[in-house]
Coordinates of C-alpha atoms in Angstrom, one line a residue:
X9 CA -78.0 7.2 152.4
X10 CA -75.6 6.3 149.6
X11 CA -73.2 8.3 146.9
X12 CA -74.2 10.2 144.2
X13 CA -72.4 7.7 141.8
X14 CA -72.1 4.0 142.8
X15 CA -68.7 2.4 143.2
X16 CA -69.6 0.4 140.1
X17 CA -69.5 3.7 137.9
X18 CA -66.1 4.7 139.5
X19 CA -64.4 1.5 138.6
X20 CA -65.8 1.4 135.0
X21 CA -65.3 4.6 134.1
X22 CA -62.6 6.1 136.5
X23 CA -60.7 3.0 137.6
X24 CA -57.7 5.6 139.0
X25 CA -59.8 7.0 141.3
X26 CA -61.3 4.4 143.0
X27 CA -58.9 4.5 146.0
X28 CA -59.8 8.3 146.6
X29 CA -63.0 7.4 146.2
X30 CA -62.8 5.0 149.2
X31 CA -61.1 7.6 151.0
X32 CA -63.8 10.3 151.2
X33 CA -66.5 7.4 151.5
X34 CA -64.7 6.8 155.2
X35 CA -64.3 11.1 155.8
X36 CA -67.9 11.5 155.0
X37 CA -68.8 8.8 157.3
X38 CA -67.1 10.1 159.8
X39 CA -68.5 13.7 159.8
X40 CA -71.9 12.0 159.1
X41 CA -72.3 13.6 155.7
X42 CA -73.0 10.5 153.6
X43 CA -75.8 11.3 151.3
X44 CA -75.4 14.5 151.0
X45 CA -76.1 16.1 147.8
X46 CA -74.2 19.3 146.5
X47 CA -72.2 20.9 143.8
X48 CA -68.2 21.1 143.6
X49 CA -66.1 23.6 142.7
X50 CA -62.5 23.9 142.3
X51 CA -60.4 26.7 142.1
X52 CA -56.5 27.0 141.6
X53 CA -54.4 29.9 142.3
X54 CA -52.0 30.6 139.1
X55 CA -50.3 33.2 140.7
X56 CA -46.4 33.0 139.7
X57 CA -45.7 31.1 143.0
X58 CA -47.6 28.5 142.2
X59 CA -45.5 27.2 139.3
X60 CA -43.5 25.0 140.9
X61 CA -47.1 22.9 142.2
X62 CA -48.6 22.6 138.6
X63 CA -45.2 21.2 137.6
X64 CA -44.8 18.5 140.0
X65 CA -48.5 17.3 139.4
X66 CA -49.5 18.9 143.2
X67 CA -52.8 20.7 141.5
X68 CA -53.8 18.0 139.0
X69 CA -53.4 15.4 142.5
X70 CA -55.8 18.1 143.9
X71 CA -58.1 17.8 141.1
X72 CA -58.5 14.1 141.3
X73 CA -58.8 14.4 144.7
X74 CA -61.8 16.6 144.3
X75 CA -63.7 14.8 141.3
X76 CA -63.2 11.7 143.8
X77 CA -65.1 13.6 146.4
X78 CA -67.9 15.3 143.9
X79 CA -69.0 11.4 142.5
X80 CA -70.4 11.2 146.6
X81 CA -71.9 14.6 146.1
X82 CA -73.4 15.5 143.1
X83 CA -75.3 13.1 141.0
X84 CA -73.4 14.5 137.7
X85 CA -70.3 13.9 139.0
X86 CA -68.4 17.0 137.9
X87 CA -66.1 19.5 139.2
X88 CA -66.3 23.2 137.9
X89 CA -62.6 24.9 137.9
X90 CA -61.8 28.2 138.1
X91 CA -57.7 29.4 137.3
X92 CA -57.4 32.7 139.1
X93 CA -54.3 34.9 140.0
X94 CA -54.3 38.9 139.2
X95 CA -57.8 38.0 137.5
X96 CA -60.3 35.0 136.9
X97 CA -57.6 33.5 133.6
X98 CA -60.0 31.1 132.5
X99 CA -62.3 27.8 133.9
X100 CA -62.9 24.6 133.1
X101 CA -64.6 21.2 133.6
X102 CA -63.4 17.7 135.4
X103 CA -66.3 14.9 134.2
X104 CA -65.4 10.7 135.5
X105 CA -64.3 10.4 131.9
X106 CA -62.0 13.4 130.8
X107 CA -60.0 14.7 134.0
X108 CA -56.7 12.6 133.5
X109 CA -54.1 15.3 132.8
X110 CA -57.0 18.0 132.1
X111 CA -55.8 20.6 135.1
X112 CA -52.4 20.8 133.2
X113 CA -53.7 20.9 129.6
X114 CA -55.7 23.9 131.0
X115 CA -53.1 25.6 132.6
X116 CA -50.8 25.5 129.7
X117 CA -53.2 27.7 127.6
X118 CA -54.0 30.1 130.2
X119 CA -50.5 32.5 129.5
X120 CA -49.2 34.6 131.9
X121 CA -49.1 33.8 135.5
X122 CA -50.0 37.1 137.8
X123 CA -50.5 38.5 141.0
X124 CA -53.3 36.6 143.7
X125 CA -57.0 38.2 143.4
X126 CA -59.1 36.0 146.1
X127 CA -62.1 38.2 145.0
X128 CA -61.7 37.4 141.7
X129 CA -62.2 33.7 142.0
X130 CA -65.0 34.1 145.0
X131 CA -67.4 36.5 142.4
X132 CA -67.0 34.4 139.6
X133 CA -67.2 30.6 141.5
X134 CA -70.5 32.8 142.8
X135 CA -71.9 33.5 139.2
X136 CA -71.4 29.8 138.1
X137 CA -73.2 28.2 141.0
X138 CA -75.9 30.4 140.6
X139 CA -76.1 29.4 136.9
X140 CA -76.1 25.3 137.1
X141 CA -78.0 25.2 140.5
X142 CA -81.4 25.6 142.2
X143 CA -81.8 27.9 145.0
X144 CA -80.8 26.8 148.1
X145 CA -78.4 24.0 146.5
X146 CA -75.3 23.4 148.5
X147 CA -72.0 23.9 147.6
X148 CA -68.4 23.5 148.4
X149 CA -65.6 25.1 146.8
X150 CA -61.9 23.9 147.2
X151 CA -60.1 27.0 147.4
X152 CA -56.0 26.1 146.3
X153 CA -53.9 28.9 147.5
X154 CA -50.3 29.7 148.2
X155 CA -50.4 32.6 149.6
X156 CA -52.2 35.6 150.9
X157 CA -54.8 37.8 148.9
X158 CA -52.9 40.8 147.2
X159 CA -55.8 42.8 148.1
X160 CA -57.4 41.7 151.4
X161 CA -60.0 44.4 151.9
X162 CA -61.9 42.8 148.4
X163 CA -60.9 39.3 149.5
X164 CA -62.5 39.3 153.2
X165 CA -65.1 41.6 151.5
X166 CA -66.2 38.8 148.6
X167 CA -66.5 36.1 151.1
X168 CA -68.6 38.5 153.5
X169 CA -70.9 39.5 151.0
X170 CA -71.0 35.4 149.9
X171 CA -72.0 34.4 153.5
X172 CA -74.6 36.5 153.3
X173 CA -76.0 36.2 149.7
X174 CA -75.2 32.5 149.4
X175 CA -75.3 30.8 152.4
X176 CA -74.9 27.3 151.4
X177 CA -71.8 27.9 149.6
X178 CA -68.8 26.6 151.5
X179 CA -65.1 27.9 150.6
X180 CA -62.9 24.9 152.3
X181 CA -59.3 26.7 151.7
X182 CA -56.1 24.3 151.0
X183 CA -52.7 26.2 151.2
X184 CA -49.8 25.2 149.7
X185 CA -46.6 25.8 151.2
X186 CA -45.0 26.5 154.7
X187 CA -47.3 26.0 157.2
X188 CA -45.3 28.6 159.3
X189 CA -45.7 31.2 156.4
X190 CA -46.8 34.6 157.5
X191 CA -48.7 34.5 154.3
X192 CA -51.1 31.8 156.0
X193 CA -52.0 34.6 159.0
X194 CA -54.7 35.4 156.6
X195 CA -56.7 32.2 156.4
X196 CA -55.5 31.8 160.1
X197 CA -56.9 34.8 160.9
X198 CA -60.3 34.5 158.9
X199 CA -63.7 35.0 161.2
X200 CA -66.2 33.1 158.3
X201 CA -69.1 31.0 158.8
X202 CA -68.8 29.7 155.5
X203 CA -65.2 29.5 155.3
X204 CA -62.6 27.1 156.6
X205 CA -58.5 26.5 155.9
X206 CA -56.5 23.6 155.4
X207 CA -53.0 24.0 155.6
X208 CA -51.6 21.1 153.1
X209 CA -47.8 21.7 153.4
X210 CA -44.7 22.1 151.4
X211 CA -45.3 18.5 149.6
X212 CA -48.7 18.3 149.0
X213 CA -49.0 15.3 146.6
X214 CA -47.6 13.5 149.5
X215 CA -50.6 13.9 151.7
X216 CA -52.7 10.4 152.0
X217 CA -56.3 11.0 150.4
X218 CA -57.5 10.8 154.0
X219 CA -55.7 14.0 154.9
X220 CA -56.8 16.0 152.3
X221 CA -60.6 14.7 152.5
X222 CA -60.0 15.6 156.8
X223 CA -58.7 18.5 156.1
X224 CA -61.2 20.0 153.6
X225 CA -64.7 18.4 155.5
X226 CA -63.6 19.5 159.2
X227 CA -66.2 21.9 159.3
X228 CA -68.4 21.8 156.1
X229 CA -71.7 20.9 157.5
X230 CA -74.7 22.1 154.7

C-alpha cells in the first residue's frame, strides 16, 4: 500500500510540510492504516476563547498538520474547513499549493467570534461529505475545540444521529487548553463509536507532529 500523494509531490509542491508528512507516514504505519483511502475534514472552534490559539499560529499549525495527513489519505490532497462557534461562520479549502497562512486569512473575514455550537459543525461537516463523496467513503474529521458544547443535549445528539447515518465518518476531537479543565468532562465522558478525544494541551504548537498524528489516529480504524 502506498500514500495518496507521493513524497515527490510534497517536496515539489509543499516543501514545508514534508517533515509532517514523514510523521504521519510512521503513525499510519504503526496503526496499520497505510493505504487507506478517505476524505479529511477540519473544523475549528471560533468561539471567543479561542482567540488567543488563532493568534499565536496554534490553528493554522493544526491545519498543516492535517493537509500533511490528508496527502496519505485522499488522492486530491485537500482538507475541507469548517469555522464554527454560536453557528457554522463560514468554511473553506486547504489544497498542497494554497494553505500557507490560509486558516488566518479565513478567520480574519469571518467577524464576530460567539458562543460553541458542536451541532452546528457535526450537521454541516455531514452535508459536505455527502456532497464530494461516494457512499460508503470514509472520513475523518479533526474536530479543534476548547471547550465544552454550549448545548450538549444537540451536540451528543448530532454525533448520535452521525454514528448511525454515516458510519464511516470519524470525529477525532483535539482540545486546546488545560487538560485538567472541567470543560474536557465532556469529551471525557463521550460513549461514541465514531468519536474519539485528544487532549493537545495549553501549548499546542509545541506538540511534535508525532503527537498530534498519535493522538488523532488512536482509534480511527475505517
Amino acid at each position: 500500500p502506498k500514500p495518496a500523494t507521493p513524497a515527490a509531490r510534497i517536496r515539489s509542491r509543499a516543501p514545508g510540510l514534508t517533515t509532517a508528512y514523514k510523521a504521519a507516514a510512521t503513525a499510519l504505519k504503526k496503526h496499520h492504516l497505510t493505504g487507506t483511502r478517505a476524505k479529511v475534514h477540519l473544523v475549528l472552534d471560533r468561539s471567543a476563547s479561542m482567540r488567543p490559539y488563532y493568534k499565536d499560529g496554534s490553528a493554522q499549525a493544526l491545519a498543516e498538520q492535517t493537509l500533511a495527513l490528508a496527502a496519505h489519505l485522499d488522492p486530491e490532497a485537500k482538507v475541507h474547513v469548517t469555522f464554527f462557534s454560536t453557528e457554522v461562520d463560514g468554511t473553506g479549502e486547504l489544497t498542497l499549493t494554497d494553505h500557507e497562512n490560509k486558516i488566518d486569512e479565513l478567520h480574519s473575514t469571518l467577524g464576530r467570534m460567539g458562543r460553541t455550537s458542536y451541532h452546528a459543525a457535526v450537521e454541516t461537516v455531514l452535508a459536505r461529505h455527502e456532497e464530494v463523496a461516494g457512499p460508503g467513503t470514509p472520513a475523518l474529521v479533526v474536530f479543534q475545540t476548547d471547550g465544552a458544547p454550549d448545548a450538549k443535549t444537540p451536540a451528543t445528539q448530532s454525533l448520535t444521529d452521525a454514528a448511525a447515518n454515516h458510519p464511516n465518518v470519524h470525529f477525532a476531537f483535539v482540545a486546546f487548553g488545560d487538560p485538567e479543565n472541567k470543560a474536557f468532562d465532556y469529551l471525557r465522558k463521550l460513549k461514541a463509536d465514531n468519536a474519539s478525544h485528544f487532549l493537545a494541551g495549553e501549548t499546542p504548537r509545541e506538540l511534535t507532529d508525532k503527537e498530534l498524528y498519535e493522538g488523532v489516529l488512536a482509534t480511527w480504524r475505517p
